[in-house]
Coordinates of N, CA and C and ligand atoms in Angstrom, one line a residue:
X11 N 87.8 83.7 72.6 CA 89.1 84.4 72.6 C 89.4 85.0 74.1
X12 N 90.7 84.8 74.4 CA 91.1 85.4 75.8 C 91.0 86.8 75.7
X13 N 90.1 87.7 76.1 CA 90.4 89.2 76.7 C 89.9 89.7 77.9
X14 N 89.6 88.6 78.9 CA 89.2 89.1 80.5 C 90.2 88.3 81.1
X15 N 91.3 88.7 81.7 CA 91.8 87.8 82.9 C 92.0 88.7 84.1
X16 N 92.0 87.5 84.8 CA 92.2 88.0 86.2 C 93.4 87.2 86.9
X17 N 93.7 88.0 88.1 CA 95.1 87.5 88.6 C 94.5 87.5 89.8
X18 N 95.0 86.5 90.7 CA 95.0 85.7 92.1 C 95.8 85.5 92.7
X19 N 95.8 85.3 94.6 CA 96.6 84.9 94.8 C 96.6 85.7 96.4
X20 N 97.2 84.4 97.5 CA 97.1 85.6 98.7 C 98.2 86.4 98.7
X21 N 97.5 87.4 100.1 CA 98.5 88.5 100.3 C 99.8 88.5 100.1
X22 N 100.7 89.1 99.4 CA 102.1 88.6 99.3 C 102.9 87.6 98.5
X23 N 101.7 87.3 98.0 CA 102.3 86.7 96.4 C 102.9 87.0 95.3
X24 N 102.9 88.3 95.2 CA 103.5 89.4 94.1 C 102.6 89.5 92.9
X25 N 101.7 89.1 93.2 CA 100.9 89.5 91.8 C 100.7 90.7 91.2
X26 N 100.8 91.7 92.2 CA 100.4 92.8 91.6 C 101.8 93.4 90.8
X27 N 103.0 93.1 91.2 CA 104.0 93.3 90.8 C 103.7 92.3 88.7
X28 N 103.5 91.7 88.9 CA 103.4 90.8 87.8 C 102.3 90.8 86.7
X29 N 101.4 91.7 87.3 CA 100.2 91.9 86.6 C 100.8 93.3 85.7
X30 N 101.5 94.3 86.2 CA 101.7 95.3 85.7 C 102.8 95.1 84.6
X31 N 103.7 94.0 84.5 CA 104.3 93.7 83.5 C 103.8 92.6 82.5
X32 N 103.3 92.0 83.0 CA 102.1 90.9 82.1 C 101.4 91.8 81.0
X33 N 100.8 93.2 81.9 CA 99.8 94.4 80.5 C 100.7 94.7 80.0
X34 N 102.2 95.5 80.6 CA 103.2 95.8 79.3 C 103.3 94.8 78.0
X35 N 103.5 94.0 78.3 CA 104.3 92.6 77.6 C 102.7 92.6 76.2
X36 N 101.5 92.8 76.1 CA 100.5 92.5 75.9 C 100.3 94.0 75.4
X37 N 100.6 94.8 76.0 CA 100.4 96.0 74.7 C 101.1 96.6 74.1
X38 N 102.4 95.6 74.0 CA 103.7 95.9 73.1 C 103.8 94.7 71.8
X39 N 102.9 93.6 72.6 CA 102.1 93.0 71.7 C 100.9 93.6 70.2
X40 N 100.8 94.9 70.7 CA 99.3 95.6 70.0 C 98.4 95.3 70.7
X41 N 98.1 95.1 71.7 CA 96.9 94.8 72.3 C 96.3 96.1 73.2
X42 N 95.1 96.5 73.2 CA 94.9 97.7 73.7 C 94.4 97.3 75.1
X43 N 94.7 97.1 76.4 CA 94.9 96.6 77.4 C 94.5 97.8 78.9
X44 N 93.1 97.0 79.4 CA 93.3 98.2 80.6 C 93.9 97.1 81.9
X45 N 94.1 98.2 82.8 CA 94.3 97.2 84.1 C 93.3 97.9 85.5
X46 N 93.0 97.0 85.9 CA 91.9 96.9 87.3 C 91.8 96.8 88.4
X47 N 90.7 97.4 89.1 CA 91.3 96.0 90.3 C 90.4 96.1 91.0
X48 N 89.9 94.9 92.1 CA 89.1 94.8 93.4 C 89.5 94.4 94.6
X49 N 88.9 94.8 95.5 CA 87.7 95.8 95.0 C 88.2 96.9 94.9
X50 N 87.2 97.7 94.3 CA 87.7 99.1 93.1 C 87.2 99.1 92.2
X51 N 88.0 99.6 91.4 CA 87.6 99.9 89.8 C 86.8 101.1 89.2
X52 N 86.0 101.6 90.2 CA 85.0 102.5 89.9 C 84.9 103.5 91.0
X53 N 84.3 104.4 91.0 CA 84.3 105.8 92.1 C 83.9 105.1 93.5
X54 N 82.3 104.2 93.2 CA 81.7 103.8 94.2 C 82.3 102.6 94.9
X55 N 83.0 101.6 94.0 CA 84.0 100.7 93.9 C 85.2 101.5 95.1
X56 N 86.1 102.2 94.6 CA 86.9 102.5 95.4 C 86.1 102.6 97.1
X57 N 85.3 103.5 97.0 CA 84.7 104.0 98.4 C 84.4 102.7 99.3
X58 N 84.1 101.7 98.6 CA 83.5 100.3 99.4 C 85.0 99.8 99.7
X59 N 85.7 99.7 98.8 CA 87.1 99.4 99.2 C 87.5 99.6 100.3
X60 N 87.0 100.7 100.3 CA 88.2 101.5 101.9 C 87.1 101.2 102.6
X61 N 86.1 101.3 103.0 CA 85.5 100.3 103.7 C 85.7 98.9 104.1
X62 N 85.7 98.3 103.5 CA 85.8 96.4 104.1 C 87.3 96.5 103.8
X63 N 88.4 97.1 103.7 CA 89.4 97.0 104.0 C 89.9 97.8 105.2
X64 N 89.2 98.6 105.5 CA 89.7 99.2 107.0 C 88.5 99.3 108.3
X65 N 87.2 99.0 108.0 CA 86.1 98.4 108.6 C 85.7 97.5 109.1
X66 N 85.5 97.0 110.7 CA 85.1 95.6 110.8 C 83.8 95.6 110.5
X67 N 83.2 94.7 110.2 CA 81.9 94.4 109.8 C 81.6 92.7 109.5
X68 N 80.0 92.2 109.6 CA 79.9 91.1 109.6 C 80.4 90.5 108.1
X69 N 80.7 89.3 108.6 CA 80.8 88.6 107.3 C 80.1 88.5 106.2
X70 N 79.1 88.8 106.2 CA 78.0 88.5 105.3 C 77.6 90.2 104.9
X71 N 78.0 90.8 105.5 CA 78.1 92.4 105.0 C 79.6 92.6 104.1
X72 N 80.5 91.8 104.8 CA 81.6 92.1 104.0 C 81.7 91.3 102.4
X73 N 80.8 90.3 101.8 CA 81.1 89.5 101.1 C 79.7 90.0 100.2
X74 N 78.6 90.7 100.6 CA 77.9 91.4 99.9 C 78.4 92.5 99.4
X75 N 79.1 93.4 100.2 CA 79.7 94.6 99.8 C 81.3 94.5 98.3
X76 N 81.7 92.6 98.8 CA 82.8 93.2 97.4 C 81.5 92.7 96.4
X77 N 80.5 92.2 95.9 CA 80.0 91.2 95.3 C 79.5 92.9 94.7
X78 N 78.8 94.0 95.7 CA 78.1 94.9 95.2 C 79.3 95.9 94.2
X79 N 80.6 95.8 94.9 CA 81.4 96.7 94.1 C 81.4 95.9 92.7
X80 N 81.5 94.6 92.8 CA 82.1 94.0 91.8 C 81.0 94.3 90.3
X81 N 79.7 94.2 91.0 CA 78.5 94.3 90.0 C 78.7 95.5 89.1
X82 N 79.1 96.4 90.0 CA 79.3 97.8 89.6 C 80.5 98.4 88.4
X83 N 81.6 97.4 89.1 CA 82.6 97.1 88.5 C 82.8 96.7 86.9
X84 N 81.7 95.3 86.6 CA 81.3 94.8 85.6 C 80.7 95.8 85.0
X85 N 79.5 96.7 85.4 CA 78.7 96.8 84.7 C 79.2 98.5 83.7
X86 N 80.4 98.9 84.7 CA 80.8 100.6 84.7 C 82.1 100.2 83.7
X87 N 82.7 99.4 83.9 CA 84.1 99.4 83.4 C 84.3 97.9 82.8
X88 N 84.0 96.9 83.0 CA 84.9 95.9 82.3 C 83.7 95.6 81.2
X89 N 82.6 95.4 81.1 CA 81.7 95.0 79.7 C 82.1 96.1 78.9
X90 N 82.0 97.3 79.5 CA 82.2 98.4 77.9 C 83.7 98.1 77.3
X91 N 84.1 97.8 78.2 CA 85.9 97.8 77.8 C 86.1 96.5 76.8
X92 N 85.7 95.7 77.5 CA 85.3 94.3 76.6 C 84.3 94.6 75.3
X93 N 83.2 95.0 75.2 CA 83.0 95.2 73.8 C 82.9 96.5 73.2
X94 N 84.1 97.7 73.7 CA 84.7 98.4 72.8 C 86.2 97.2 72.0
X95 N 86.5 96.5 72.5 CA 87.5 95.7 72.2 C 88.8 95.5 72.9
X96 N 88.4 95.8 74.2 CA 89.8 96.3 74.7 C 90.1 95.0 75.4
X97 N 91.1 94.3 76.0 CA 91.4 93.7 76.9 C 91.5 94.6 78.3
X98 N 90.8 93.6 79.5 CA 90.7 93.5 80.6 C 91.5 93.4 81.2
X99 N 92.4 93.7 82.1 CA 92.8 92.5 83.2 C 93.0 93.0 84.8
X100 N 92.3 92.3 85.6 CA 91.8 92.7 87.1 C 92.7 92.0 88.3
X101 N 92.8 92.7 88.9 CA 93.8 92.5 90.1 C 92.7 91.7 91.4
X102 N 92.3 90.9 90.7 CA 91.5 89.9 91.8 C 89.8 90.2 91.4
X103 N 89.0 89.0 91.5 CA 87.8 89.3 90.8 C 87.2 88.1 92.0
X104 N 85.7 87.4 91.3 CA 85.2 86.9 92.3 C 86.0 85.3 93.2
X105 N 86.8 84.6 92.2 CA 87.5 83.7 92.9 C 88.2 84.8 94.2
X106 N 88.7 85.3 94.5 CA 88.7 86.2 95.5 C 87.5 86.1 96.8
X107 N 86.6 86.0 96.6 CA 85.6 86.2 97.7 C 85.3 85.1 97.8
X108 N 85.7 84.2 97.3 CA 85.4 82.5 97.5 C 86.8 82.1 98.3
X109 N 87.7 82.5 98.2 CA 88.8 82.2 98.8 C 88.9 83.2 100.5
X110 N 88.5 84.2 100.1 CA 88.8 85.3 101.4 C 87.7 84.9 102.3
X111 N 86.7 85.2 101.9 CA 85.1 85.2 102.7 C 84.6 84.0 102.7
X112 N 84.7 82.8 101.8 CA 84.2 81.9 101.8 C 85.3 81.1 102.7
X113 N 86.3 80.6 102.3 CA 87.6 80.0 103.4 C 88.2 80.5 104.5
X114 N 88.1 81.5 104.1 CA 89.0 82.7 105.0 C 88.4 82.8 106.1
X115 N 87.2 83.5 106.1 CA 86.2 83.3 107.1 C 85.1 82.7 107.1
X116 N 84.7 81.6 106.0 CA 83.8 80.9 106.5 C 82.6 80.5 105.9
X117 N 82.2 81.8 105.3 CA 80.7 82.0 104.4 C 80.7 81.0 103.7
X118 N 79.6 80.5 103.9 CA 78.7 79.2 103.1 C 78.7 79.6 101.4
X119 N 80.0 78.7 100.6 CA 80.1 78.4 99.3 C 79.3 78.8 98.3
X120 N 77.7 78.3 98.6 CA 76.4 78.1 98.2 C 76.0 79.8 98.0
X121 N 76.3 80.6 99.1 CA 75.8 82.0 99.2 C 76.0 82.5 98.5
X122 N 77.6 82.3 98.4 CA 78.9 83.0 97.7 C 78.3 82.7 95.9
X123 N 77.6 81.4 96.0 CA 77.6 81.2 94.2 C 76.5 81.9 94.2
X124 N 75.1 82.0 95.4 CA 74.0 82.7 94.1 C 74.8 84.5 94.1
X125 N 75.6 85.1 95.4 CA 75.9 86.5 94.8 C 76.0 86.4 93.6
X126 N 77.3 85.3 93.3 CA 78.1 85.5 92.1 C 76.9 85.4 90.7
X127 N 75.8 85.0 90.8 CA 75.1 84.8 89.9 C 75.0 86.3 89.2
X128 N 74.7 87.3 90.2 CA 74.2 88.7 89.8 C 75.5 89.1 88.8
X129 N 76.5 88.8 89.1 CA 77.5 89.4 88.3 C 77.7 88.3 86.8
X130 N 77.5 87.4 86.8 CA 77.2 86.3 85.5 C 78.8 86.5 84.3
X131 N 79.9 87.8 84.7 CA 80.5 87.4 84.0 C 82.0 87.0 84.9
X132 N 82.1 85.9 83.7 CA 83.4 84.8 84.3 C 84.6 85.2 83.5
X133 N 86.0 85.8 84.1 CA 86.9 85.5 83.6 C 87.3 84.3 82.2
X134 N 88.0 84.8 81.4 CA 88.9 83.7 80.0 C 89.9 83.2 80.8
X135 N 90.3 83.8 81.6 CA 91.8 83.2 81.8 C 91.9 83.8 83.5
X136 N 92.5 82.7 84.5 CA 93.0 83.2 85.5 C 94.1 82.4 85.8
X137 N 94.8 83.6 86.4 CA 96.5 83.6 86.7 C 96.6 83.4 88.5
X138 N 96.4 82.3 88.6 CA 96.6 82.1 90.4 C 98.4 81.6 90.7
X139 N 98.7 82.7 91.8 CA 100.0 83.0 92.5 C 100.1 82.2 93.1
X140 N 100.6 81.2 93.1 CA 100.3 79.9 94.7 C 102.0 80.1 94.9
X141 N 102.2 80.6 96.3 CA 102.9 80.6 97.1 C 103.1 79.8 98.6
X142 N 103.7 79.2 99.0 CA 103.6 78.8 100.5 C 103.4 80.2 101.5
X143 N 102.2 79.7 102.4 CA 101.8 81.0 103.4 C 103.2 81.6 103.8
X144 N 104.2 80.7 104.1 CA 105.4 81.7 105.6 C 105.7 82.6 104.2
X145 N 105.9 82.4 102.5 CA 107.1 83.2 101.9 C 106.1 84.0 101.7
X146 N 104.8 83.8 101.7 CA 103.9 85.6 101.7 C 103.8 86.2 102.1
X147 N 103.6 85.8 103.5 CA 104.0 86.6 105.3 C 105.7 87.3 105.3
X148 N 106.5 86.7 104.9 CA 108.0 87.5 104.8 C 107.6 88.7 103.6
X149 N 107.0 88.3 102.6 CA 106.9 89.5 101.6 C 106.5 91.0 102.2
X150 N 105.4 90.4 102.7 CA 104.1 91.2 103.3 C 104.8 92.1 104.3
X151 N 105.8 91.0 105.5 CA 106.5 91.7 106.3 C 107.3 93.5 106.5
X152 N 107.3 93.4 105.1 CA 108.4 94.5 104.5 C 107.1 95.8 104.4
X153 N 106.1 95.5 104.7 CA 105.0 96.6 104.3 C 104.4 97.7 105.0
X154 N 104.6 98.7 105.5 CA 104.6 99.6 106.9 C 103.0 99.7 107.3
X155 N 102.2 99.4 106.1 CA 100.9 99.6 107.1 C 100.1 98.4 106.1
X156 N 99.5 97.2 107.2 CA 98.4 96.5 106.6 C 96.8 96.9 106.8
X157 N 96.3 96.2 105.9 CA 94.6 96.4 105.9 C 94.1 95.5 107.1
X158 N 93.2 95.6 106.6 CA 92.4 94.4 107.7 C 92.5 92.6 107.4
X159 N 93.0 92.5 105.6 CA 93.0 91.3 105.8 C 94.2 90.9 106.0
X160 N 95.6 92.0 105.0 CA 96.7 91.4 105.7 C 97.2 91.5 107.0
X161 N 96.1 91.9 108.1 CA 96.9 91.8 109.6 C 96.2 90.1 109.9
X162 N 95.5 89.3 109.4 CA 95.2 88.7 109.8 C 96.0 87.6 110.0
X163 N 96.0 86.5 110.9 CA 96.8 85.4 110.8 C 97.3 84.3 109.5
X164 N 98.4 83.4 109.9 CA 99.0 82.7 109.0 C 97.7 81.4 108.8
X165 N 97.4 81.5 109.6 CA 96.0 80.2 110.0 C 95.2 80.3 108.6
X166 N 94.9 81.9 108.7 CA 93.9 82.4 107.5 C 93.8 82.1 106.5
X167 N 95.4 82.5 106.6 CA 95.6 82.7 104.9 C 96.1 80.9 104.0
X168 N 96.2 80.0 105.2 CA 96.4 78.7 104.5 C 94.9 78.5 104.1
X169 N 93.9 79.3 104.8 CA 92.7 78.3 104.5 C 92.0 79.4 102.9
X170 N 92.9 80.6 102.8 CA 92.3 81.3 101.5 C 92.8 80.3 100.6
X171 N 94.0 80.4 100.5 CA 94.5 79.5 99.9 C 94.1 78.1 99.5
X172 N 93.7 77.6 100.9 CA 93.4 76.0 100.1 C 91.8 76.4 99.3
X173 N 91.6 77.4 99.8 CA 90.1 77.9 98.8 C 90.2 78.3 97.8
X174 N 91.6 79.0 97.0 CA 91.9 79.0 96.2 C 91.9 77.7 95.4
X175 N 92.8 76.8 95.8 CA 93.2 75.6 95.2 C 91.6 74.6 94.9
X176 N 90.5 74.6 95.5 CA 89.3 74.2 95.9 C 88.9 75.0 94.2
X177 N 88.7 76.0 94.3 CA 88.0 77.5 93.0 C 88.9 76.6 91.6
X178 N 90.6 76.3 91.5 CA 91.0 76.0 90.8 C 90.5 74.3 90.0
X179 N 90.5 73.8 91.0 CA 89.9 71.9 91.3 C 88.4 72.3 90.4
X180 N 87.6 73.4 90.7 CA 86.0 73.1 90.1 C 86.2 74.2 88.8
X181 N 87.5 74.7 88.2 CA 87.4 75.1 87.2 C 88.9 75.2 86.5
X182 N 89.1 74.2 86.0 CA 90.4 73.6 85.9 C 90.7 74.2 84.3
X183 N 89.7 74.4 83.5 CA 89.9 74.8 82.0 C 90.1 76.5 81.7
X184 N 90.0 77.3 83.3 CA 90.2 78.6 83.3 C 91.2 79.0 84.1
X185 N 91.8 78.5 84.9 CA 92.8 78.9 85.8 C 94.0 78.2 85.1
X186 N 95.2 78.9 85.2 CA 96.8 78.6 85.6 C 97.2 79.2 86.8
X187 N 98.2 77.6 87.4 CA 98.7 77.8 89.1 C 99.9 78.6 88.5
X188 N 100.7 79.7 88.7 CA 102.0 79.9 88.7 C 102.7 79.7 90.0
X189 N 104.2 79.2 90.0 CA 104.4 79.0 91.1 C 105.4 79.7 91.2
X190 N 104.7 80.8 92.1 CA 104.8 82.5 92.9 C 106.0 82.5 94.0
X191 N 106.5 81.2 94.3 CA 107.6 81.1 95.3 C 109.0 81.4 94.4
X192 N 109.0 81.3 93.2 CA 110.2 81.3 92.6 C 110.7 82.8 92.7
X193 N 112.0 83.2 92.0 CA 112.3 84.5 91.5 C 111.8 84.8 90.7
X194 N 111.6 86.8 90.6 CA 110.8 87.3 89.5 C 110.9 86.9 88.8
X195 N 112.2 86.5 88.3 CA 112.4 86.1 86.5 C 112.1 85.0 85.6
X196 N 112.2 84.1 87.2 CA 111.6 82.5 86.8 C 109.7 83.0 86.7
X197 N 109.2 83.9 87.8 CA 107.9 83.7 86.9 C 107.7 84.6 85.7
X198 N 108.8 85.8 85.4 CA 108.5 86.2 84.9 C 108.5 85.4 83.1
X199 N 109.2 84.2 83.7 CA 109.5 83.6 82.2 C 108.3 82.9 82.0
X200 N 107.8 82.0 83.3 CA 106.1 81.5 83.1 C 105.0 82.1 82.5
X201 N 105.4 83.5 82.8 CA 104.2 84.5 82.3 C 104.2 84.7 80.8
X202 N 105.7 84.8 80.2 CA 105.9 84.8 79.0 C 105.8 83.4 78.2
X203 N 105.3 82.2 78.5 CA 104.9 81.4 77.9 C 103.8 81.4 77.8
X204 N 103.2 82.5 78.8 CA 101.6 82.3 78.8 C 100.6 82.8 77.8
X205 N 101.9 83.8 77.5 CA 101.8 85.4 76.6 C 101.7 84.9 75.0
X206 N 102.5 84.1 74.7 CA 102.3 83.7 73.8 C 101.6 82.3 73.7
X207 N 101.3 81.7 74.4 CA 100.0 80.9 73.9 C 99.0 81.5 73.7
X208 N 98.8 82.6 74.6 CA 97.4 83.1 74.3 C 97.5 84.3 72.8
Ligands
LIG314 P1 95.0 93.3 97.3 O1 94.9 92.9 95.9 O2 95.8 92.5 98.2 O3 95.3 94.9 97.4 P2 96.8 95.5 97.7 O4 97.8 94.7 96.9 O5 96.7 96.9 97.3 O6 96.9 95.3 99.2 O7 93.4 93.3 97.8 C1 92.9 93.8 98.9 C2 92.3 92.8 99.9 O8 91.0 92.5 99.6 C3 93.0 91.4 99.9 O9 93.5 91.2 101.2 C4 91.9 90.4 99.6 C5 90.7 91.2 99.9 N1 89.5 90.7 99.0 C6 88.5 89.9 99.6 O10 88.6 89.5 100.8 N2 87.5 89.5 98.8 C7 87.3 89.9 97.5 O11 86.3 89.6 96.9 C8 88.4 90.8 97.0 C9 88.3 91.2 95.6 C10 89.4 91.1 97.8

């Protein structure tokens, strides 16, 4: 049964906008529904957050550090929530560090999978935002203060992206591409077919 999903997508995709009406839509359904997010989720979660998002630091510090929130993440807030019965759903999970850290900047794939081992739980369902880089960069534009990864270049974010689409390619039976370029309403209509298949 679908009750963990996660939503994806680079900077300026709108997902976050769309994740918060996707939980409405789902607890008007009856569904008892929390919403998340990484990195975050948790006290210690948050604190690392503001870290590798306003901290330079090595690559291989920054890709351990979401992997450590994330563990924490799993282990404080999404299993109990999952088997009190609740649905899940996270504003970016480990496909995230495979796209950022692994494409983005670089980190060897291989690394990125034994982190991911420590956390062992996989999303039911992911919602990837694929947008063309320039209409994310105009979104983004409108934003008065970026972090450290959205100040980064357009270069970047084609290669999160194609790491996204790479994450999608080796798990084809758990991800849906929405295509995040359209008007809210056109996805918001995508989202509602999604709602009711699931
Ligand atoms: P984001 O969802 O964009 O937060 P907001 O909408 O509040 O800006 O996430 C923050 C950033 O963290 C985003 O630029 C991607 C980055 N990130 C990684 O690089 N690796 C990860 O594993 C995660 C979860 C996020």
């Amino acid at each position: 049964m679908t009750k963990f999903i996660t939503f994806e997508g680079v900077d300026g995709a709108g997902k976050s906008t769309h994740l918060a009406w996707f939980a409405d839509a789902l607890r008007c359904r009856g569904m008892d529904v929390i919403v998340t997010r990484e990195p975050g989720g948790t006290k210690l979660g948050e604190q690392l957050r503001e870290m590798v998002l306003n901290q330079s630091m090595s690559i291989g510090a920054e890709a351990m550090l979401m992997f450590a929130a994330r563990l924490e993440h799993v282990e404080q807030v999404i299993q109990p929530a999952l088997q009190s019965g609740k649905w899940v759903i996270s504003d970016r999970f480990s496909d995230a560090s495979f796209a950022y850290q692994g494409s983005g900047r670089g980190m060897d794939w291989e690394k990125l999978k034994q982190l991911e081992q420590w956390v062992e739980l996989q999303p039911d369902l992911t919602l990837f935002f694929d947008v063309p880089v320039e209409v994310a960069r105009q979104r983004l534009s409108n934003n008065v203060s970026l972090d450290r990864f959205e100040q980064e270049q357009g270069e970047f974010f084609e290669r999160v992206r194609a790491g996204y689409h790479r994450r999608v390619a080796e798990n084809p039976q758990r991800f849906v591409v929405i295509d995040a370029a359209q008007t809210l309403d056109a996805v918001k209509l995508q989202l509602a077919a999604i709602i009711e298949a699931i």
